[in-house]
mmCIF file of C-alpha atoms and ligand atoms in Angstrom:
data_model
loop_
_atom_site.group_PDB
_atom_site.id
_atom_site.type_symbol
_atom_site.label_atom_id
_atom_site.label_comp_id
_atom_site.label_asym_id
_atom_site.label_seq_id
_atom_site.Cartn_x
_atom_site.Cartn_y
_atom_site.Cartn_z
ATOM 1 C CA UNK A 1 -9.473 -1.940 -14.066
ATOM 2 C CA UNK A 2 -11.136 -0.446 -11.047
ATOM 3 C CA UNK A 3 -13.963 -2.203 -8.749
ATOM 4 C CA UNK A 4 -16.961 0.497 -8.281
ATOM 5 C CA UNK A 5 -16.951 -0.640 -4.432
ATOM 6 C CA UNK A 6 -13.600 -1.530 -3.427
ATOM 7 C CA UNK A 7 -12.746 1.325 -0.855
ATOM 8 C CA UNK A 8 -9.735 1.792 -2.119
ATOM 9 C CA UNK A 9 -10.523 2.457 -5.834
ATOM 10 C CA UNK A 10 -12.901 4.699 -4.553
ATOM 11 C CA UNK A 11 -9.722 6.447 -2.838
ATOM 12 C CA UNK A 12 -7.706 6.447 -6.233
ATOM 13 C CA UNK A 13 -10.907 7.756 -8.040
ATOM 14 C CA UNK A 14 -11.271 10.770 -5.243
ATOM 15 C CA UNK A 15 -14.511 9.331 -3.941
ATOM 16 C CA UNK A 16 -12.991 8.785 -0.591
ATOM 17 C CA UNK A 17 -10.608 11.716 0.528
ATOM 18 C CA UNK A 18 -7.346 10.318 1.816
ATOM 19 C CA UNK A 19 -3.758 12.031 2.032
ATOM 20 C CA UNK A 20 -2.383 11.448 -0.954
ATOM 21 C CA UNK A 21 1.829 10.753 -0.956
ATOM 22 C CA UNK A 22 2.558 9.914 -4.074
ATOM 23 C CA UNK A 23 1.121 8.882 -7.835
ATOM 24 C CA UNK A 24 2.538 7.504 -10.945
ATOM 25 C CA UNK A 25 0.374 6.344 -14.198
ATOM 26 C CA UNK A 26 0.636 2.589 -12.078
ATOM 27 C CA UNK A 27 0.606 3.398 -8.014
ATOM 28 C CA UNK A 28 -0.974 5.161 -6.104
ATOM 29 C CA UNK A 29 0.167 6.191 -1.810
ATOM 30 C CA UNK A 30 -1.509 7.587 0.872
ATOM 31 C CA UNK A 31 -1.183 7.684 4.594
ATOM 32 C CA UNK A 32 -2.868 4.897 6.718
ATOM 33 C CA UNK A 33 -6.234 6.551 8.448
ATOM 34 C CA UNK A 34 -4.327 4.537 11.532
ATOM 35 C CA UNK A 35 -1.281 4.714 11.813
ATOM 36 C CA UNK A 36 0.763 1.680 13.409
ATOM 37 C CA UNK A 37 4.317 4.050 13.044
ATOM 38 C CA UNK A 38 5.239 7.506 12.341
ATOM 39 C CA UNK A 39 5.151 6.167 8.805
ATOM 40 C CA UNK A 40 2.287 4.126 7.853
ATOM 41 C CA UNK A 41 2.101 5.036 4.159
ATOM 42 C CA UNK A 42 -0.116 2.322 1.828
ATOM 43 C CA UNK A 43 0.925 1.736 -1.375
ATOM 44 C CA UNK A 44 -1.669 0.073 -4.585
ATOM 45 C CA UNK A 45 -1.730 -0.830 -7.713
ATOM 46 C CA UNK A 46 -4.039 1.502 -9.824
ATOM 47 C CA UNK A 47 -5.316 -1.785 -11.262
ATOM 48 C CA UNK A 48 -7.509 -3.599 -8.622
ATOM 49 C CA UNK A 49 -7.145 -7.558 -7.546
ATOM 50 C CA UNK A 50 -7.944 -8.367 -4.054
ATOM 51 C CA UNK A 51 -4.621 -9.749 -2.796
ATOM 52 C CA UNK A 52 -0.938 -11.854 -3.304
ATOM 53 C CA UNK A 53 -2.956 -14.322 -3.749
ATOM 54 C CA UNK A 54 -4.760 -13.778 -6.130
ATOM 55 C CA UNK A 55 -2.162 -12.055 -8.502
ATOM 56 C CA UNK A 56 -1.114 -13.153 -11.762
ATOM 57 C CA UNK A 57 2.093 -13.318 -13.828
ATOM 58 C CA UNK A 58 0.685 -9.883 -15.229
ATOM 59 C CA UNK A 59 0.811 -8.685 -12.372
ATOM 60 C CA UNK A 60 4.629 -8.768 -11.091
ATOM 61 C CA UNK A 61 5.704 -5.760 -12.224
ATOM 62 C CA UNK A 62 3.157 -3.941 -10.430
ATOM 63 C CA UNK A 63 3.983 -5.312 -7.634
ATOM 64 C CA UNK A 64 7.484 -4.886 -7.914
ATOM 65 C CA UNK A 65 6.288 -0.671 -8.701
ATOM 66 C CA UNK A 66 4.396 -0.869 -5.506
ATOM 67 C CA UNK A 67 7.765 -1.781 -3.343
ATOM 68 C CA UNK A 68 9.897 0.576 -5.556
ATOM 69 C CA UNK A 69 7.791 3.341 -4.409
ATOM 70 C CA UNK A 70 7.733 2.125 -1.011
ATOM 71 C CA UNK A 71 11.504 2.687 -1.150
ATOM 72 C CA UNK A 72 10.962 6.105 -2.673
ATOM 73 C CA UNK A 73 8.987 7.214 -0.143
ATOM 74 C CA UNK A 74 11.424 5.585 2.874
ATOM 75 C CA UNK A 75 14.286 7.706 1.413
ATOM 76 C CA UNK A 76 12.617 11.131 1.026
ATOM 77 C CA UNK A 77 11.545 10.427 4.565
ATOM 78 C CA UNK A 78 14.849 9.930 5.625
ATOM 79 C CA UNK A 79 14.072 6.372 7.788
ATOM 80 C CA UNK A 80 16.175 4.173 5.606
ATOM 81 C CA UNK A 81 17.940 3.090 8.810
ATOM 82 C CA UNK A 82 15.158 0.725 9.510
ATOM 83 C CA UNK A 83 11.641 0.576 7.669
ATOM 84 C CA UNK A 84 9.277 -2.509 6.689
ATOM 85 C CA UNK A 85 6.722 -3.449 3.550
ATOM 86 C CA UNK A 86 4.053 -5.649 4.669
ATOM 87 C CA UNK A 87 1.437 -7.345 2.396
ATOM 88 C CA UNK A 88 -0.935 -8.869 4.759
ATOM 89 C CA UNK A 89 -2.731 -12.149 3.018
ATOM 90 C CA UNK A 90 -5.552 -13.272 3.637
ATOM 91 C CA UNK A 91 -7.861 -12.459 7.283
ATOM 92 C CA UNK A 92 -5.910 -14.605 8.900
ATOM 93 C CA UNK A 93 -3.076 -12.137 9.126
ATOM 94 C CA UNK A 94 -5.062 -9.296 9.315
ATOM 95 C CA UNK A 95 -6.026 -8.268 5.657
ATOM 96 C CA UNK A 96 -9.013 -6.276 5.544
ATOM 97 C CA UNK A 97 -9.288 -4.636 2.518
ATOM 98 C CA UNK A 98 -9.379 -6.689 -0.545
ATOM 99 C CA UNK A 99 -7.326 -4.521 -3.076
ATOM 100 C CA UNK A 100 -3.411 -5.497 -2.710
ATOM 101 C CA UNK A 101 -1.616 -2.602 -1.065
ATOM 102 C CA UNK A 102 2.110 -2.600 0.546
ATOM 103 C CA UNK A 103 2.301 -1.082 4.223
ATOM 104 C CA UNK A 104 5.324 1.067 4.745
ATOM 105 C CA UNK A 105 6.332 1.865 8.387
ATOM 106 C CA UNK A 106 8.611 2.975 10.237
ATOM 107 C CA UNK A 107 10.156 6.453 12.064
ATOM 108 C CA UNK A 108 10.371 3.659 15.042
ATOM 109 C CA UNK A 109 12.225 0.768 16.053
ATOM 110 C CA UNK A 110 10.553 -1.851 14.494
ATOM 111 C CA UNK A 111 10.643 -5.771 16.515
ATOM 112 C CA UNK A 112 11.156 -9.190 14.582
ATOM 113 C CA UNK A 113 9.116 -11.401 14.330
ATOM 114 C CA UNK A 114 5.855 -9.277 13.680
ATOM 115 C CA UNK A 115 2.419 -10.518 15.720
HETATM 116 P P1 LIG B 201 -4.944 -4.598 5.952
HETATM 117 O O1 LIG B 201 -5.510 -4.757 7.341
HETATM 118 O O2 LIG B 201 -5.953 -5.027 4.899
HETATM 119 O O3 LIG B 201 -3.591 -5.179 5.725
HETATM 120 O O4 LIG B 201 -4.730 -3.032 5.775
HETATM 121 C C1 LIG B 201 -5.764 -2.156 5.511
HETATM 122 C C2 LIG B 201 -5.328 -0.809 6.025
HETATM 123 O O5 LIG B 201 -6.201 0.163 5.471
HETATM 124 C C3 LIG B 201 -5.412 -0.664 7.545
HETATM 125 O O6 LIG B 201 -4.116 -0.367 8.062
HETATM 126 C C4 LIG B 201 -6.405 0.467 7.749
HETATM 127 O O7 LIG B 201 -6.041 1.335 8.795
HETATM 128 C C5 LIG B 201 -6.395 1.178 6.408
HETATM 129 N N1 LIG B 201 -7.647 1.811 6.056
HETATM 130 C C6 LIG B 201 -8.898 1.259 6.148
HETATM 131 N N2 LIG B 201 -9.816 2.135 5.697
HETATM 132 C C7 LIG B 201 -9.135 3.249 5.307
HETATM 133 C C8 LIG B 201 -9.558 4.512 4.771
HETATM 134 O O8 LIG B 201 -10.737 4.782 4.538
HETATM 135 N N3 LIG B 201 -8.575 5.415 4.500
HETATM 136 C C9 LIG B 201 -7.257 5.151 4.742
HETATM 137 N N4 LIG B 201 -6.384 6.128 4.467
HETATM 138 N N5 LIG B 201 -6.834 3.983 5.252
HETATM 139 C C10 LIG B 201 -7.764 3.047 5.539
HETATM 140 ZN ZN1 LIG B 202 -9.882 -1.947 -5.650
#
């Protein structure tokens, strides 16, 4: 279920300290160390698999929990006039850390197309 060094099961186990937003018996938020908005929450699955790519069928309605929260979180925060989820696949657009996790930002104006 978890990976003993995947950085961020070692955040959902306490390990690592982060700010934690929000938990359920599936997801798990906390704030980005650095932030790219005013909100830059990140939002994983409890279970661990690296990436969109290399989910499952098993694994949609995680997903789909992930974004759900992601909306949560937008509408307690009160910047549902404009906010974005971003899964970043793969280095080539930036992933880093190889457990899925959903970026939500905003609080800002946020351009189209991304970088
Ligand atoms: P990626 O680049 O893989 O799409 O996103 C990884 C995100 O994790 C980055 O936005 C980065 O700032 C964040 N991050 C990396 N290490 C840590 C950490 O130790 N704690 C927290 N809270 N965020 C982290
Ligand atoms: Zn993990």
């Amino acid at each position: 279920m978890t990976d003993p060094n995947c950085l961020f099961c070692r955040i959902i186990r306490g390990e690592i300290s982060s700010k934690k937003v929000y938990e359920d018996d599936h997801v798990f938020a906390f704030e980005d160390i650095s932030p790219k908005a005013p909100t830059h929450v990140l939002i994983i699955p409890k279970k661990h698999f690296a990436g969109l790519k290399e989910a499952e069928v098993a694994d949609a309605e995680i997903i789909g929990r992930c974004h759900l929260a992601a909306a949560q979180i937008a509408r307690q925060r009160n910047i549902e006039q404009g906010y974005r989820t971003v899964v970043n696949v793969g280095p080539g657009a930036g992933q880093s850390v190889f457990h899925l996790h959903v970026h939500l930002l905003g609080g800002r104006p946020l351009a189209w197309p991304p970088g």
